Amino acid sequence: MAIEDVKSSINEMALAQLNLAADRIGLDLNVRTRLSSVDRALIVSVPTRMDNGRVHVFTGYRVQHNDTLGPFKGGIRYHPEVNLGEISALAMWMTWKCSLAGLPFGGAKGGIACDPTELSRNELQGMTRRYTAEILNFIGPQLDIPAPDMGTNEQIMAWIMDTYSQHKGHPVPGIVTGKPVAVGGTLGRREATGRGIAYVVEQATTHLGMQLTKCSALVQGFGNVGLVTARELARLGITVVGVSDRSGGIYNSRGLPIEDVVRFKERNKKVLHFPAGDKIDGKSFLELPCDILVPSATEMQITQENAALLKCRILVEGANGPTTPEADKILTEKEVLVIPDILANAGGVIVSYFEWVQDLQNFFWTESEVNQKLNGMLARSFHAVVELNRREHVSLRLAALMIAVQRVGRAMLLRGLYA
Ligand code: NAD
């Protein structure tokens, strides 16, 4: 299926990025055509018994972009705006992310169009189990391994693992990553994406000769990625001056006490009205002064409308696709160092890879082994990207895409076309 069949602005963005990298590396035309399409896209009905007794039919998706380098790998998103176009673009980005990190995985993504905050635990469990049953023949530890993304968490991964295992008749922990440690998850996975972002920030500030303890940061999104990022940046000595979530943002130029914000959010379900910070609306939040801006919420947050208004020196993409290509150009002119998503937030999939390896071997590592290996892999990716950016005079995003697309392209040519 051609990715153009599911036209959406986010798909166009993913295709534009592929074409830029393909032009620059002179990618074989046949390979480019194949990579512009996804391998497989499933749309499934997910009938779910609601607490009021009625059956609601949700729509679920699983899109597999390319498995040249290994089994498909990618998260599952629960969000009202999930659609085929968005999931296809996210699947393509997973192919590049795995390739850049040197992981033996291809790219996939899945999701259900729903608002998980409006569902009871019972409804969430029923919907997750039925979705798993609907895609059961297309996933597997050697075929396609889901993981958490926006709106999903360890509990949901445990239900997927249980449903799959019940169908197979034996426990299959390697079917998903991001599971609770008690059912075969790995230490350090919950924190991996945010911790990885902090490791990348350390590399980036060293690269620019900036001192961590003199830096301030803003983090948009206070979920799995944003909360851990804020906590890890504070641990490095960076002053976290603002955090935000769907309800809006809070700002304090002297720094926010992150652990207090976390407790406040646990109690009130949102960061807004935290007493030691000024209330900021979501739109103005990104334009506040800071050295490091980490959008960790959702796509297309930095566009040609607000890019010129940003005041950061480094933009670290915690979310997938938060910056549009038009905004990218403006940021390059402003000399903002943009660390692209496929590098910056790769900590999640890297530790997912560690989890999968541990599950297949039934041999588990300590958290410090996990963190040390994660740091090493991200540092290697960062240096490879910076080296190409210097040599070819291209942005970090283009350099990262060039490495990733090249690796997949070479492997495709070696494997050839099965006809
Ligand atoms: P999550 O559901 O745990 O948290 C999302 C957070 O963003 C919530 O705090 C929500 O309130 C906030 N949010 C949503 N829309 C917002 C908006 N318009 N403005 C401000 N805040 C908003 O999701 P997550 O797992 O933290 O994922 C966030 C992003 O990171 C997504 O783009 C996801 O694809 C990407 N990502 C996640 C992982 C992972 O391991 N979970 C790994 C790599 C990338």
CSV table of C-alpha atoms in Angstrom, one decimal, residues 58-203:
chain,number,residue,atom,x,y,z
A,58,PHE,CA,-13.7,1.1,18.3
A,59,THR,CA,-11.4,1.3,15.3
A,60,GLY,CA,-7.9,-0.2,15.7
A,61,TYR,CA,-4.8,-0.1,13.5
A,62,ARG,CA,-1.5,-1.9,13.1
A,63,VAL,CA,0.8,-0.7,10.3
A,64,GLN,CA,4.1,-2.4,9.4
A,65,HIS,CA,6.4,-0.3,7.4
A,66,ASN,CA,9.5,-2.3,6.6
A,67,ASP,CA,11.1,-5.4,8.1
A,68,THR,CA,14.3,-5.7,6.1
A,69,LEU,CA,16.5,-5.4,9.2
A,70,GLY,CA,14.5,-7.6,11.5
A,71,PRO,CA,11.0,-8.1,13.1
A,72,PHE,CA,8.7,-5.1,13.1
A,73,LYS,CA,8.8,-3.1,16.3
A,74,GLY,CA,6.7,-0.1,17.4
A,75,GLY,CA,4.4,1.3,20.0
A,76,ILE,CA,0.6,1.2,20.4
A,77,ARG,CA,-1.2,4.5,20.9
A,78,TYR,CA,-4.6,5.2,22.4
A,79,HIS,CA,-5.8,8.7,21.5
A,80,PRO,CA,-9.0,10.1,20.0
A,81,GLU,CA,-7.2,11.4,16.9
A,82,VAL,CA,-5.4,8.1,16.0
A,83,ASN,CA,-5.9,7.4,12.2
A,84,LEU,CA,-4.3,5.4,9.5
A,85,GLY,CA,-2.3,8.4,8.2
A,86,GLU,CA,-0.7,9.2,11.6
A,87,ILE,CA,0.0,5.5,12.3
A,88,SER,CA,1.7,5.0,8.9
A,89,ALA,CA,4.0,8.0,9.4
A,90,LEU,CA,4.9,6.8,12.9
A,91,ALA,CA,5.6,3.3,11.5
A,92,MET,CA,8.0,4.8,8.9
A,93,TRP,CA,9.8,6.8,11.6
A,94,MET,CA,10.2,3.6,13.7
A,95,THR,CA,12.1,2.0,10.7
A,96,TRP,CA,14.5,4.9,10.7
A,97,LYS,CA,14.8,5.0,14.5
A,98,CYS,CA,15.7,1.3,14.7
A,99,SER,CA,18.1,1.5,11.8
A,100,LEU,CA,19.9,4.6,13.2
A,101,ALA,CA,20.4,2.9,16.6
A,102,GLY,CA,21.7,-0.3,14.8
A,103,LEU,CA,18.9,-2.4,16.2
A,104,PRO,CA,17.8,-5.7,14.4
A,105,PHE,CA,14.2,-4.4,13.9
A,106,GLY,CA,12.0,-2.9,11.3
A,107,GLY,CA,9.3,-0.2,11.9
A,108,ALA,CA,5.7,-0.6,12.9
A,109,LYS,CA,3.0,1.3,14.9
A,110,GLY,CA,-0.5,0.6,16.1
A,111,GLY,CA,-3.3,2.3,17.9
A,112,ILE,CA,-6.9,2.6,18.7
A,113,ALA,CA,-9.0,5.8,18.2
A,114,CYS,CA,-10.3,6.2,21.7
A,115,ASP,CA,-9.9,8.5,24.8
A,116,PRO,CA,-8.4,6.2,27.4
A,117,THR,CA,-9.0,8.8,30.2
A,118,GLU,CA,-12.8,8.3,29.6
A,119,LEU,CA,-12.7,4.5,29.9
A,120,SER,CA,-13.0,2.4,33.1
A,121,ARG,CA,-10.3,-0.2,33.8
A,122,ASN,CA,-12.7,-2.9,32.8
A,123,GLU,CA,-13.5,-1.2,29.4
A,124,LEU,CA,-9.8,-0.6,28.8
A,125,GLN,CA,-9.0,-4.2,29.5
A,126,GLY,CA,-11.8,-5.5,27.3
A,127,MET,CA,-10.8,-3.2,24.4
A,128,THR,CA,-7.1,-4.1,24.7
A,129,ARG,CA,-7.7,-7.9,24.7
A,130,ARG,CA,-10.1,-7.8,21.7
A,131,TYR,CA,-7.7,-5.6,19.8
A,132,THR,CA,-4.9,-8.1,20.5
A,133,ALA,CA,-7.1,-10.9,19.3
A,134,GLU,CA,-7.9,-9.1,16.1
A,135,ILE,CA,-4.2,-8.5,15.2
A,136,LEU,CA,-2.9,-11.8,16.8
A,137,ASN,CA,-1.9,-13.5,13.5
A,138,PHE,CA,0.2,-10.5,12.5
A,139,ILE,CA,2.3,-10.0,15.7
A,140,GLY,CA,4.8,-12.3,17.4
A,141,PRO,CA,8.2,-12.3,19.1
A,142,GLN,CA,9.9,-13.0,15.7
A,143,LEU,CA,7.3,-11.1,13.6
A,144,ASP,CA,6.1,-7.8,15.2
A,145,ILE,CA,6.6,-6.7,18.8
A,146,PRO,CA,4.4,-3.9,20.2
A,147,ALA,CA,5.3,-1.5,23.0
A,148,PRO,CA,3.7,1.4,24.9
A,149,ASP,CA,3.2,4.8,23.3
A,150,MET,CA,0.9,7.8,24.1
A,151,GLY,CA,-2.1,6.7,26.2
A,152,THR,CA,-0.8,3.2,26.9
A,153,ASN,CA,1.4,1.8,29.7
A,154,GLU,CA,2.8,-1.3,31.4
A,155,GLN,CA,-0.6,-2.6,32.5
A,156,ILE,CA,-1.9,-2.5,28.9
A,157,MET,CA,1.3,-4.4,27.8
A,158,ALA,CA,0.6,-7.0,30.5
A,159,TRP,CA,-2.9,-7.6,29.1
A,160,ILE,CA,-1.6,-7.9,25.5
A,161,MET,CA,1.1,-10.4,26.7
A,162,ASP,CA,-1.6,-12.4,28.6
A,163,THR,CA,-4.1,-12.5,25.7
A,164,TYR,CA,-1.4,-13.6,23.3
A,165,SER,CA,-0.1,-16.2,25.7
A,166,GLN,CA,-3.6,-17.6,26.4
A,167,HIS,CA,-4.1,-18.1,22.6
A,168,LYS,CA,-0.7,-19.8,22.2
A,169,GLY,CA,-1.2,-22.0,25.3
A,170,HIS,CA,2.1,-21.0,27.0
A,171,PRO,CA,3.7,-17.7,28.3
A,172,VAL,CA,5.2,-15.6,25.6
A,173,PRO,CA,6.9,-12.6,27.3
A,174,GLY,CA,8.8,-11.6,24.1
A,175,ILE,CA,5.5,-10.6,22.4
A,176,VAL,CA,5.6,-7.1,23.9
A,177,THR,CA,8.1,-4.8,25.5
A,178,GLY,CA,7.5,-2.2,28.2
A,179,LYS,CA,5.8,-4.9,30.4
A,180,PRO,CA,5.9,-4.8,34.2
A,181,VAL,CA,9.1,-6.4,35.5
A,182,ALA,CA,7.0,-9.0,37.3
A,183,VAL,CA,5.9,-10.5,34.0
A,184,GLY,CA,9.2,-10.4,32.1
A,185,GLY,CA,9.8,-6.7,31.7
A,186,THR,CA,13.3,-5.2,32.1
A,187,LEU,CA,14.5,-2.8,34.8
A,188,GLY,CA,14.9,0.7,33.4
A,189,ARG,CA,12.4,0.4,30.5
A,190,ARG,CA,9.8,2.7,32.2
A,191,GLU,CA,12.4,5.5,32.4
A,192,ALA,CA,14.3,4.7,29.2
A,193,THR,CA,13.0,7.3,26.9
A,194,GLY,CA,13.3,10.2,29.3
A,195,ARG,CA,16.7,9.0,30.6
A,196,GLY,CA,17.9,8.6,27.0
A,197,ILE,CA,16.8,12.2,26.3
A,198,ALA,CA,18.9,13.3,29.3
A,199,TYR,CA,21.9,11.4,28.0
A,200,VAL,CA,21.5,13.0,24.6
A,201,VAL,CA,21.2,16.5,26.3
A,202,GLU,CA,24.6,15.8,28.0
A,203,GLN,CA,26.2,15.0,24.6
